PDB file of C-alpha atoms in Angstrom:
ATOM      1  CA  MET A 146     145.196 224.379 184.939  1.00 42.00           C
ATOM      2  CA  HIS A 147     142.030 225.479 183.155  1.00 42.00           C
ATOM      3  CA  THR A 148     141.264 229.125 183.780  1.00 43.00           C
ATOM      4  CA  GLY A 149     138.811 230.173 181.089  1.00 44.00           C
ATOM      5  CA  PRO A 150     135.936 228.863 179.005  1.00 44.00           C
ATOM      6  CA  ALA A 151     137.959 229.001 175.770  1.00 42.00           C
ATOM      7  CA  GLU A 152     140.401 226.363 177.011  1.00 46.00           C
ATOM      8  CA  ALA A 153     140.015 222.678 176.259  1.00 46.00           C
ATOM      9  CA  GLY A 154     138.039 220.857 178.949  1.00 50.00           C
ATOM     10  CA  ALA A 155     136.381 224.053 180.142  1.00 54.00           C
ATOM     11  CA  THR A 156     133.156 222.155 180.858  1.00 76.00           C
ATOM     12  CA  ALA A 157     134.941 220.155 183.580  1.00 92.00           C
ATOM     13  CA  HIS A 158     134.196 221.308 187.092  1.00 96.00           C
ATOM     14  CA  ILE A 159     137.130 222.406 189.231  1.00 97.00           C
ATOM     15  CA  LEU A 160     136.828 223.263 192.901  1.00 97.00           C
ATOM     16  CA  ARG A 161     139.678 225.656 193.644  1.00 98.00           C
ATOM     17  CA  VAL A 162     140.929 226.020 197.207  1.00 98.00           C
ATOM     18  CA  GLY A 163     143.006 229.031 198.154  1.00 98.00           C
ATOM     19  CA  GLN A 164     143.173 232.289 200.037  1.00 98.00           C
ATOM     20  CA  ASP A 165     141.758 235.635 199.078  1.00 96.00           C
ATOM     21  CA  GLY A 166     143.718 238.880 199.294  1.00 95.00           C
ATOM     22  CA  ARG A 167     142.840 239.173 202.988  1.00 95.00           C
ATOM     23  CA  GLY A 168     144.176 235.716 203.832  1.00 96.00           C
ATOM     24  CA  ARG A 169     140.777 234.039 204.244  1.00 96.00           C
ATOM     25  CA  TRP A 170     140.434 230.477 202.943  1.00 98.00           C
ATOM     26  CA  MET A 171     137.996 230.029 200.080  1.00 98.00           C
ATOM     27  CA  VAL A 172     136.554 227.411 197.763  1.00 98.00           C
ATOM     28  CA  GLN A 173     135.316 228.431 194.307  1.00 97.00           C
ATOM     29  CA  GLU A 174     133.849 226.280 191.551  1.00 96.00           C
ATOM     30  CA  ASN A 175     135.205 227.407 188.174  1.00 94.00           C
ATOM     31  CA  HIS A 176     131.749 228.140 186.713  1.00 93.00           C
ATOM     32  CA  GLY A 177     130.677 230.228 189.714  1.00 92.00           C
ATOM     33  CA  LEU A 178     128.234 227.639 191.079  1.00 93.00           C
ATOM     34  CA  ILE A 179     129.829 227.362 194.539  1.00 94.00           C
ATOM     35  CA  GLU A 180     131.796 229.783 196.656  1.00 96.00           C
ATOM     36  CA  GLY A 181     132.493 229.731 200.361  1.00 96.00           C
ATOM     37  CA  LEU A 182     134.745 231.125 203.087  1.00 96.00           C
ATOM     38  CA  PHE A 183     136.340 228.849 205.677  1.00 98.00           C
ATOM     39  CA  VAL A 184     138.200 229.172 208.959  1.00 97.00           C
ATOM     40  CA  SER A 185     141.118 227.016 207.817  1.00 98.00           C
ATOM     41  CA  ARG A 186     142.777 225.330 204.856  1.00 98.00           C
ATOM     42  CA  GLU A 187     141.692 221.961 206.213  1.00 98.00           C
ATOM     43  CA  ALA A 188     138.044 223.053 206.440  1.00 98.00           C
ATOM     44  CA  ALA A 189     138.132 224.386 202.866  1.00 98.00           C
ATOM     45  CA  LEU A 190     139.681 221.168 201.527  1.00 98.00           C
ATOM     46  CA  HIS A 191     137.184 219.048 203.443  1.00 97.00           C
ATOM     47  CA  PHE A 192     134.267 221.010 201.974  1.00 97.00           C
ATOM     48  CA  ALA A 193     135.676 220.856 198.436  1.00 97.00           C
ATOM     49  CA  ARG A 194     136.187 217.093 198.643  1.00 96.00           C
ATOM     50  CA  LEU A 195     132.654 216.549 199.932  1.00 95.00           C
ATOM     51  CA  GLU A 196     131.133 218.774 197.229  1.00 94.00           C
ATOM     52  CA  ARG A 197     132.641 216.748 194.379  1.00 91.00           C
ATOM     53  CA  HIS A 198     129.552 214.511 194.532  1.00 90.00           C
ATOM     54  CA  ALA A 199     127.487 217.368 193.088  1.00 90.00           C
ATOM     55  CA  PHE A 200     129.739 217.611 190.028  1.00 90.00           C
ATOM     56  CA  PRO A 201     130.575 214.247 188.427  1.00 88.00           C
ATOM     57  CA  GLY A 202     134.213 214.200 187.354  1.00 90.00           C
ATOM     58  CA  ALA A 203     135.062 217.319 189.359  1.00 95.00           C
ATOM     59  CA  ARG A 204     138.534 217.728 190.738  1.00 96.00           C
ATOM     60  CA  VAL A 205     139.952 219.726 193.623  1.00 97.00           C
ATOM     61  CA  GLU A 206     142.920 222.008 192.931  1.00 97.00           C
ATOM     62  CA  MET A 207     144.914 224.429 195.004  1.00 98.00           C
ATOM     63  CA  ALA A 208     144.680 227.939 193.524  1.00 97.00           C
ATOM     64  CA  ALA A 209     147.861 229.286 191.959  1.00 96.00           C
ATOM     65  CA  GLY A 210     147.177 232.800 193.258  1.00 96.00           C
ATOM     66  CA  PRO A 211     144.711 234.741 195.394  1.00 97.00           C
ATOM     67  CA  LEU A 212     141.036 233.996 194.813  1.00 97.00           C
ATOM     68  CA  VAL A 213     138.653 236.904 194.254  1.00 95.00           C
ATOM     69  CA  SER A 214     135.113 236.568 195.512  1.00 93.00           C
ATOM     70  CA  THR A 215     132.388 236.866 192.933  1.00 90.00           C
ATOM     71  CA  LEU A 216     129.769 237.313 195.648  1.00 84.00           C
ATOM     72  CA  ALA A 217     131.254 240.070 197.797  1.00 64.00           C
ATOM     73  CA  ALA A 218     130.251 243.616 197.054  1.00 50.00           C
TER      74      ALA A 218
END
């Protein structure tokens, strides 16, 4: 899994699906271009799969750990 810009393939877009620390389902694009909260895992996966069209070659991955919002204050 690519987690930082220094890793090989860091320019590839990854849409990560997972839960935040409060148990809410999220989707985050690895460069911070997309982030969203969803009512269910299925809704988050559906959104991530549909959004791949915006990022040629993008892949959808399940997050290995809790996601942290970059938008929330």
